[in-house]
Coordinates of C-alpha atoms and ligand atoms in Angstrom, one line a residue:
X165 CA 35.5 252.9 31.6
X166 CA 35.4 249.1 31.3
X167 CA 35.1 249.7 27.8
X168 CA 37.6 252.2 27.2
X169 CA 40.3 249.6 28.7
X170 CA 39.3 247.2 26.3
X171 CA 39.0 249.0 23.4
X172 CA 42.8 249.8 24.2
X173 CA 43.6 246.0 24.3
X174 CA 42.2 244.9 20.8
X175 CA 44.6 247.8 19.7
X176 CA 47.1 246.8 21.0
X177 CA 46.5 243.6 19.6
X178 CA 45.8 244.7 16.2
X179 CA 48.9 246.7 16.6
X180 CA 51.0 243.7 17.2
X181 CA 49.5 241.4 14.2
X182 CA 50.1 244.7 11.7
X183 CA 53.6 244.5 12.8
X184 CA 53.9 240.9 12.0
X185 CA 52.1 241.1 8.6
X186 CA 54.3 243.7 7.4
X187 CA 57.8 241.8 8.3
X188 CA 56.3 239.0 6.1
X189 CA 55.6 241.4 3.4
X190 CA 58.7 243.1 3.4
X191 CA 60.4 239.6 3.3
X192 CA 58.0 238.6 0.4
X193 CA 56.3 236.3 2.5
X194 CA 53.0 237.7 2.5
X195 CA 50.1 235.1 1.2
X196 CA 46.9 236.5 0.3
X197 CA 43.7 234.8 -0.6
X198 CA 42.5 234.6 -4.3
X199 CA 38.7 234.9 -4.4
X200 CA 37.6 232.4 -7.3
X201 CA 34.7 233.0 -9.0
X202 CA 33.9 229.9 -10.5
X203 CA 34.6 225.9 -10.5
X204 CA 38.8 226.0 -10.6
X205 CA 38.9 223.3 -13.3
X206 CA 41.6 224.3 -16.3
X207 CA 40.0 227.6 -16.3
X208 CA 40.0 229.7 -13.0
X209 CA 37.9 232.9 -12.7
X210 CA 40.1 235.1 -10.3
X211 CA 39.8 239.0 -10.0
X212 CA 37.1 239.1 -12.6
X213 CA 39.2 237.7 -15.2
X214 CA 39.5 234.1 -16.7
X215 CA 43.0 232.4 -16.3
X216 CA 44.5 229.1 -17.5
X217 CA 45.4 227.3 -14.5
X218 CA 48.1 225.5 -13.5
X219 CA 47.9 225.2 -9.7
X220 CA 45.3 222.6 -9.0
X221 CA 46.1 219.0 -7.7
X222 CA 43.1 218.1 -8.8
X223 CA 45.5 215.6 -11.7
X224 CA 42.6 213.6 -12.9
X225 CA 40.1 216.8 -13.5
X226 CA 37.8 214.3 -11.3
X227 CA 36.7 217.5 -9.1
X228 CA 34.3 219.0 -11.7
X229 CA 33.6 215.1 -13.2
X230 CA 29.6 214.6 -13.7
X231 CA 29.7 211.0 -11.8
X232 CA 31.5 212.5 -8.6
X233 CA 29.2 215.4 -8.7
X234 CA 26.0 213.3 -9.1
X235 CA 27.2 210.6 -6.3
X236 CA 27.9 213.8 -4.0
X237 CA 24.3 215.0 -4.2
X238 CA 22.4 211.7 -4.1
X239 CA 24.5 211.5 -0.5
X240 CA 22.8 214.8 0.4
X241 CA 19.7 213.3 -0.8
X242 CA 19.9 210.1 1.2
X243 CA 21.8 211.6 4.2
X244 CA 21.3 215.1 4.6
X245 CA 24.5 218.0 4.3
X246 CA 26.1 217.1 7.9
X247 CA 27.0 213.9 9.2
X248 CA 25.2 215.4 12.4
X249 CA 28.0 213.8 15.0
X250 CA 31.8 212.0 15.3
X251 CA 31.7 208.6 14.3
X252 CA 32.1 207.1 17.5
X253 CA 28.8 209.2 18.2
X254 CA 26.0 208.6 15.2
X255 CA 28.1 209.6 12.4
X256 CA 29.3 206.3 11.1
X257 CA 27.3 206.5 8.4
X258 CA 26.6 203.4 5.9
X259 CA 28.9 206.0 3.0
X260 CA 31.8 206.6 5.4
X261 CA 31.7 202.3 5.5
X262 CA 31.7 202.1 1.6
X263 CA 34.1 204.3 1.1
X264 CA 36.5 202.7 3.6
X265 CA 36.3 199.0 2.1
X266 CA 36.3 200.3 -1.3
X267 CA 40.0 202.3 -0.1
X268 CA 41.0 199.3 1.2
X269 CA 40.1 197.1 -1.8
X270 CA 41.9 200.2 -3.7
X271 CA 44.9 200.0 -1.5
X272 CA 45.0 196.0 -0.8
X273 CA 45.2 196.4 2.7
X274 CA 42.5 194.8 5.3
X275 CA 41.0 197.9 6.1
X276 CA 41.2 202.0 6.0
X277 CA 39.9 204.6 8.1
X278 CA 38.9 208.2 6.8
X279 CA 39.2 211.3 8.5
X280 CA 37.8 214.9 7.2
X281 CA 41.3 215.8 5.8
X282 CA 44.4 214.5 4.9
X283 CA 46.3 217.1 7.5
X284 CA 44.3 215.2 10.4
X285 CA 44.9 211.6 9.3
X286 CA 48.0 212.0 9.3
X287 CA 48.1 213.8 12.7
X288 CA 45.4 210.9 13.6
X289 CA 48.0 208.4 13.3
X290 CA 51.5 209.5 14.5
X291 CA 49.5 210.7 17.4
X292 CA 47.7 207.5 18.5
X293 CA 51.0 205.5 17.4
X294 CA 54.1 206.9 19.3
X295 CA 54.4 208.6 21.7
X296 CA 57.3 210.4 25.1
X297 CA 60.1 208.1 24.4
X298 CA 59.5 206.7 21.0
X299 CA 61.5 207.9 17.9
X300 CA 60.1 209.3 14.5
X301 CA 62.6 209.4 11.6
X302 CA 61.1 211.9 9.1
X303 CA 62.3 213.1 5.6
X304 CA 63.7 216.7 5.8
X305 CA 60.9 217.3 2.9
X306 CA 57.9 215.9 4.7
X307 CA 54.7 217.9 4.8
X308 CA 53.6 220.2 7.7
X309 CA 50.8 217.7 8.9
X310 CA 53.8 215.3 9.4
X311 CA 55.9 218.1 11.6
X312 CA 53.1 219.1 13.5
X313 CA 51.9 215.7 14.5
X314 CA 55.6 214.8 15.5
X315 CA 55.5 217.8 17.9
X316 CA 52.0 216.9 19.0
X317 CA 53.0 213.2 19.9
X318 CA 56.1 214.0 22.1
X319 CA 58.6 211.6 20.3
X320 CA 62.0 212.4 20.1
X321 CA 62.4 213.4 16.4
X322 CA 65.2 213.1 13.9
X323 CA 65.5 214.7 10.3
X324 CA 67.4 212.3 7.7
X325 CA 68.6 214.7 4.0
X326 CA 66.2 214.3 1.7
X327 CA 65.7 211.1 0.3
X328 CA 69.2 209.9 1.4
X329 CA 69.5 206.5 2.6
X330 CA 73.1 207.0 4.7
X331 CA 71.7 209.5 6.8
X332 CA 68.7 207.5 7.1
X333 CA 70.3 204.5 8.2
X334 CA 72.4 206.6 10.8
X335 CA 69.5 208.0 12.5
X336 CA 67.9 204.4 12.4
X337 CA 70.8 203.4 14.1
X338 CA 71.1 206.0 16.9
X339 CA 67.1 205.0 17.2
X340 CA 68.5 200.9 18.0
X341 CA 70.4 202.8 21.1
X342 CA 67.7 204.4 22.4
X343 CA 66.3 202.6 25.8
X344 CA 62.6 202.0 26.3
X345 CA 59.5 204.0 26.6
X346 CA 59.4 204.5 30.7
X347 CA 60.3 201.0 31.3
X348 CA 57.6 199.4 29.3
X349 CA 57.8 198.4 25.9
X350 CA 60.5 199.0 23.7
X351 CA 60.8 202.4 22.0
X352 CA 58.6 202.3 18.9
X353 CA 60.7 204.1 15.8
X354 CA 58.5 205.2 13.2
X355 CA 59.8 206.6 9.7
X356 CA 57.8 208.6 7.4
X357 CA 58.3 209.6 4.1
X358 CA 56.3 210.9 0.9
X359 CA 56.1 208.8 -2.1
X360 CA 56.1 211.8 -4.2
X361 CA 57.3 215.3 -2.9
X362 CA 54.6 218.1 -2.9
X363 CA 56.5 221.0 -3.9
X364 CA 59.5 219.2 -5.6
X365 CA 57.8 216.7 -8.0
X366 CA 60.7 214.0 -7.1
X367 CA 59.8 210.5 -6.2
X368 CA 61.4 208.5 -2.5
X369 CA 63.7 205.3 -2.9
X370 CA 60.9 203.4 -1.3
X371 CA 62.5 200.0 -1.9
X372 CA 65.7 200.8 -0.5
X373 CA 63.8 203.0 2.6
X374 CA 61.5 200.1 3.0
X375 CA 64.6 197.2 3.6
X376 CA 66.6 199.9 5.9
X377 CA 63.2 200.4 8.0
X378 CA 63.4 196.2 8.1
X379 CA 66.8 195.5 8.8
X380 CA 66.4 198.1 11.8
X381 CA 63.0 196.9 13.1
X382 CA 61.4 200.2 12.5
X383 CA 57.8 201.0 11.3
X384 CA 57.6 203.3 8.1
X385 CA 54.4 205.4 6.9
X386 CA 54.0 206.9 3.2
X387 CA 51.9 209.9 2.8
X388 CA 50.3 209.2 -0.9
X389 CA 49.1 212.1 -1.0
X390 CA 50.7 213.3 -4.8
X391 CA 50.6 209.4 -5.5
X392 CA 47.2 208.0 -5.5
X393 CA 45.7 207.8 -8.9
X394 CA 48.9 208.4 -10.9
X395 CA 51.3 205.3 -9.7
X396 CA 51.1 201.6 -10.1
X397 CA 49.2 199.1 -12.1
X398 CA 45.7 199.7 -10.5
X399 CA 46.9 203.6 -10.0
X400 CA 46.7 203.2 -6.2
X401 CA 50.2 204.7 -6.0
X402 CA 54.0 204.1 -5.7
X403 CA 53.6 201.5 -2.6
X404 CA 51.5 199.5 -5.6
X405 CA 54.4 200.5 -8.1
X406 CA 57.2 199.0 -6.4
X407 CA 55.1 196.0 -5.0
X408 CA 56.0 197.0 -1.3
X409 CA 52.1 196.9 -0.3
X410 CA 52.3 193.9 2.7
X411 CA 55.9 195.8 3.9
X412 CA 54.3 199.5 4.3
X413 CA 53.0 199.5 8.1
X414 CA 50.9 202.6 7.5
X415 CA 49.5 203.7 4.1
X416 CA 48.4 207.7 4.3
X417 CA 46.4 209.4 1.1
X418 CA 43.9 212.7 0.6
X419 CA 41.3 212.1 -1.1
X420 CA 41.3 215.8 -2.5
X421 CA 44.0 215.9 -4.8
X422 CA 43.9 213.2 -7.9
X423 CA 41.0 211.4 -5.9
X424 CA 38.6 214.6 -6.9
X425 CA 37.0 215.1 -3.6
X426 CA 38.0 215.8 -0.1
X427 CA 39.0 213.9 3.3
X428 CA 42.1 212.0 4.3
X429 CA 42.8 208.4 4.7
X430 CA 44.7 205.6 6.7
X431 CA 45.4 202.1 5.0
X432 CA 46.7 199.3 6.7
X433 CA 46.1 196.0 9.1
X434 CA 42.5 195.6 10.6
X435 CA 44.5 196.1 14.1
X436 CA 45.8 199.1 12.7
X437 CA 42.3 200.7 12.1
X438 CA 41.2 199.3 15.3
X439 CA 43.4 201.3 17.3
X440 CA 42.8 204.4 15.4
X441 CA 39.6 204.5 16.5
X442 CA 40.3 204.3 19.7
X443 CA 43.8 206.6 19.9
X444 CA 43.5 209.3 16.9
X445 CA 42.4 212.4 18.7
X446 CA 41.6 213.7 15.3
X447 CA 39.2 211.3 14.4
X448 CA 37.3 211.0 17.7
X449 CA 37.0 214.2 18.4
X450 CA 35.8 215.4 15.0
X451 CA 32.8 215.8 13.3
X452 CA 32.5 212.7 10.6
X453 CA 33.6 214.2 6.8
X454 CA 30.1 215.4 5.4
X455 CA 28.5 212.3 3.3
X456 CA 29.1 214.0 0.0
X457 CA 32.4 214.4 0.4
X458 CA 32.6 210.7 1.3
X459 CA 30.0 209.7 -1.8
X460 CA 32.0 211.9 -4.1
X461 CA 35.8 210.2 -2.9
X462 CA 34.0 206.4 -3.4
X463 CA 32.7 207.7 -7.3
X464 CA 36.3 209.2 -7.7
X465 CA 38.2 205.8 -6.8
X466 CA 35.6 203.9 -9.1
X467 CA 36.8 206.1 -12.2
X468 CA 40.4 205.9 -11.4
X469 CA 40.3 202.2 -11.3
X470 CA 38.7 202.1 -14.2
X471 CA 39.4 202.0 -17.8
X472 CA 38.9 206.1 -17.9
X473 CA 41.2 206.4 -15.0
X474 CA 43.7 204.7 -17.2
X475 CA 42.9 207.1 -20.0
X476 CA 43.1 209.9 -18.0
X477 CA 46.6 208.7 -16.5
X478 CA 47.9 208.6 -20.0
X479 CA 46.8 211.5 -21.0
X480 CA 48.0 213.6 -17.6
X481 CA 51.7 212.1 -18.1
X482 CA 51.1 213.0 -22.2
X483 CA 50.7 216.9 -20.9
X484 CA 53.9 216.2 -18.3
X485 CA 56.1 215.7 -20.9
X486 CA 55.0 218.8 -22.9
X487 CA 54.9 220.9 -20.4
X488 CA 58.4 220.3 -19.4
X489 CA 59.0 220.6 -23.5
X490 CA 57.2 224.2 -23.2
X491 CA 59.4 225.0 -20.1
X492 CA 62.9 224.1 -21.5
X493 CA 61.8 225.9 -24.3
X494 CA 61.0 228.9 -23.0
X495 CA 64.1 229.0 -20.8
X496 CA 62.4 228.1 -17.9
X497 CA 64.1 224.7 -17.2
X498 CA 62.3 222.8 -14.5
X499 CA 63.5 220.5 -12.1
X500 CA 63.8 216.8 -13.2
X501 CA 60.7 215.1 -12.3
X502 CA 58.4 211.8 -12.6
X503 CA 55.1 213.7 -11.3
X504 CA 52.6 216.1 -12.5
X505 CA 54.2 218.7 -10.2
X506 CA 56.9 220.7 -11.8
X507 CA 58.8 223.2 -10.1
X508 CA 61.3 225.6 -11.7
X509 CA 63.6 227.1 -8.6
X510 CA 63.6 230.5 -9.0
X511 CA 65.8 230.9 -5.7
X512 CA 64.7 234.5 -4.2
X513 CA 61.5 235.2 -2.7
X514 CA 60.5 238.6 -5.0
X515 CA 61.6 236.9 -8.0
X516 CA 58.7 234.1 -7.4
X517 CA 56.7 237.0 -6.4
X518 CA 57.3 239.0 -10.1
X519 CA 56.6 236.0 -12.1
X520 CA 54.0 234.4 -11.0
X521 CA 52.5 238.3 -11.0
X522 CA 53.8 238.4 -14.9
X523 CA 52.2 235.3 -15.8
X524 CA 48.5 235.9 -14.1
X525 CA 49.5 239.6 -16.1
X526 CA 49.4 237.0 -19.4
X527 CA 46.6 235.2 -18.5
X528 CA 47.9 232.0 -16.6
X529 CA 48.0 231.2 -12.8
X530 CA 51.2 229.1 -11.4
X531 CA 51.7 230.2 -7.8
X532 CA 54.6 231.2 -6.4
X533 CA 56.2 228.8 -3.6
X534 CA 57.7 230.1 -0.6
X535 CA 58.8 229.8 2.9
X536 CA 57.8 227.9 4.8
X537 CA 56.5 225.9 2.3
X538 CA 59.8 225.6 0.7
X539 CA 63.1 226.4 2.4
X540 CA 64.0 230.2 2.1
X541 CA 66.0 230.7 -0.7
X542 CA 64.6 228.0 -2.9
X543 CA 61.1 229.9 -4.2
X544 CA 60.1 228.6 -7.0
X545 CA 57.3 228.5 -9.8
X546 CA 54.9 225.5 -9.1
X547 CA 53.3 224.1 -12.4
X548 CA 50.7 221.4 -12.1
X549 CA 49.3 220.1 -15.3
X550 CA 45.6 218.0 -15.1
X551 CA 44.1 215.4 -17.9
X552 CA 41.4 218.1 -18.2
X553 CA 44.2 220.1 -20.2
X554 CA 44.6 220.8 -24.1
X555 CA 47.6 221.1 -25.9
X556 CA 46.4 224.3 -26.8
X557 CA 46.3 225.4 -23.1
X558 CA 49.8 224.3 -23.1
X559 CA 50.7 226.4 -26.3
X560 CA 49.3 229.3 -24.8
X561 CA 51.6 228.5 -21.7
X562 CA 54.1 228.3 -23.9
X563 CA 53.3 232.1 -25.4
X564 CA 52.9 233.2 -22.1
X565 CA 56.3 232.2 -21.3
X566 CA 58.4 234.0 -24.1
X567 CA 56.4 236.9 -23.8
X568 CA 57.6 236.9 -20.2
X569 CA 61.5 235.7 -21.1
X570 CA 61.3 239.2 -23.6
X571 CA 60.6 240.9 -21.3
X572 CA 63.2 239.9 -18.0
X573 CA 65.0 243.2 -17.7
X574 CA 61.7 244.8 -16.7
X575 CA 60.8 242.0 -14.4
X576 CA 64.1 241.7 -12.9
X577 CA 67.3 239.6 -13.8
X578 CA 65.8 236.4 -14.9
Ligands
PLP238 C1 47.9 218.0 0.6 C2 48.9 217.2 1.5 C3 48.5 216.7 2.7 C4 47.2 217.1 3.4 O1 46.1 216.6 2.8 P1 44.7 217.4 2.8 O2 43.7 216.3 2.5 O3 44.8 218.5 1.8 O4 44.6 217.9 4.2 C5 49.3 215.8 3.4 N1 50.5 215.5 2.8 C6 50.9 215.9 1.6 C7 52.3 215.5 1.1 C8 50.1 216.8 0.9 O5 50.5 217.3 -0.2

């Protein structure tokens, strides 16, 4: 009897989740995982065939890179798989130390704290920082971590058009209004930005966003995430490029895009780092990142301040250019961009859908971008190009392309 009653439950739930699933896949919304068979360097094995890929953020091609894989599994070696607890615990393990100064060398800031993912640092940080009463000022473009986190923390939030400094500097001034935080302190008023956009490839006015966030006493963090390894002389990213490293409060980067491995970082003051530990939920709470994730990140940084980090940067932004040569061409123009991330807005949802579908027909993989990653209406193909590339790959992009562009009436108006 007990039995029968919940049996009828799970249906019902099941029920309700079928339901959902197939409004998103009516809307084109649906995501499905890709099983890969193999290392997704250049080359992707998906469905049991090989395609050219063009979806990683993996810009350096550090991920499959002999010295990141061989620091990875002398960490195993020396430390075992798991880090066995948090770090407040026994996980503070002599690699997650190295790794930290060497971030913080990287970064030029006193010191850096790393947490298992970029998603969590980032909630880490807005969480232990602001909090009922306090104000964060966030690009309309900003990542999800960024959006969660400022529902997490309780802060009155406020959405300035992307990248545009006269609505910033109207929300910052509405924030100077504000009263303070339960008749304590002043209200804290954090802005966040990205240095480069994730799904839009363009790059944030940091020098003007930096002397607004001044002249209105506010706080500002950049999420680096598309940044780190490709900007600025010593390729730590566009806070490095436009010399604003002492005038950025809160540095955020991943470590698993251009940096080749995986985790999430904080750069900043020693006092900074100090009171993460203490306040980021996500860090004390949390197992410590497994030791050859954190091994494989230090190895990673080491290359791309090195000469063959240079080489590689040269060689990534060589492959930009063509590919946006190979899109134009092909009648695919692509949005104007200064990042190895280039979009072409497609607009409608099924129209992503069909090409990206037409491509992996032609052997290449470019996902499709949709709601909620972008805003509905504004699908769109996202290329990523890697150093690991060849122009040949990028000739038989180009093939791919006009094959594709010949054939639009079957696809769909194009
Ligand atoms: C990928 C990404 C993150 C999250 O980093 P993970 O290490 O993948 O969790 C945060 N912000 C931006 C802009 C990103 O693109």
């Amino acid at each position: 009897m007990r039995h029968a009653v919940t049996l009828c439950a799970v249906t019902d739930f099941n029920q309700q989740l079928t339901a959902e699933l197939s409004a998103l896949r009516e809307a084109d919304l649906l995501r499905e995982l890709r099983r890969v068979e193999s290392a997704a360097g250049t080359r992707a094995n998906i469905g049991g065939r090989e395609l050219l890929n063009f979806s990683s953020n993996d810009y350096l091609g550090l991920a499959q890179h002999p010295a990141l894989k061989e620091a990875a599994v002398k960490a195993v070696e020396k430390f075992g798989a798991g880090s066995g607890a948090s770090r407040l615990v026994c996980g503070s393990l002599a690699v997650h130390h190295e790794l930290e100064e060497a971030l913080a060398a990287f970064k030029g800031t006193e010191a850096a704290l790393t947490f298992s993912t970029g998603f969590s640092a980032a909630q880490g940080a807005i969480v232990a920082l602001l909090r009922k009463g306090d104000i964060l000022i966030v690009d309309k473009l900003v990542h999800a971590c960024i959006v969660d986190a400022a529902k997490l923390c309780g802060a009155k939030l406020r959405v300035f058009r992307h990248n545009d400094l006269n609505d910033l500097e109207a929300k910052l001034k509405w924030a100077g209004k504000q009263g303070a935080v339960s008749g304590q302190r002043s209200a804290r008023i954090l802005v966040v930005t990205e240095s480069v956009f994730s799904m839009d490839g363009g790059l944030a006015p940091l020098r003007d966003i930096v002397e607004l966030k001044e002249r209105h006493g506010a706080w500002l963090m950049v999420d680096e995430a598309h940044a780190t390894g490709l900007f600025g002389a010593q390729r730590s990213g566009l806070v490095e490029e436009f010399e604003l490293t002492g005038r950025v409060e809160i540095q955020m980067a991943t470590l698993g895009k251009a940096v080749g491995a995986a985790g999430g970082a904080i750069c900043g003051s020693r006092k900074l780092v100090d009171l993460l530990v203490n306040r980021a939920r996500s860090f004390i709470f949390s197992t410590a990142p497994v030791p050859a994730a954190a091994a494989a990140a230090r190895a990673g940084l080491a290359i791309i301040q090195s000469q063959e980090g240079e080489t590689r940067r040269q060689r990534l932004w060589r492959f930009v250019e063509e590919l946006k040569r190979v899109l134009i061409g092909a009648g695919f123009p692509p949005s104007a961009v200064r990042a190895p991330i280039v979009p072409v807005v497609v607009g409608a949802e099924a129209r992503a859908v069909v090409l990206s579908a037409a491509l992996r027909e032609a052997g290449v993989f470019v996902p499709a971008i949709r709601f909620p990653t972008v805003a509905r209406g504004a699908a769109r193909l996202r290329f990523t190009v890697s150093a690991e590339h060849t122009a040949e790959d990028l000739a038989t992009l180009a093939d791919a392309l006009s094959e594709i562009g010949n054939r639009k009436s079957e696809i769909g108006n194009a």
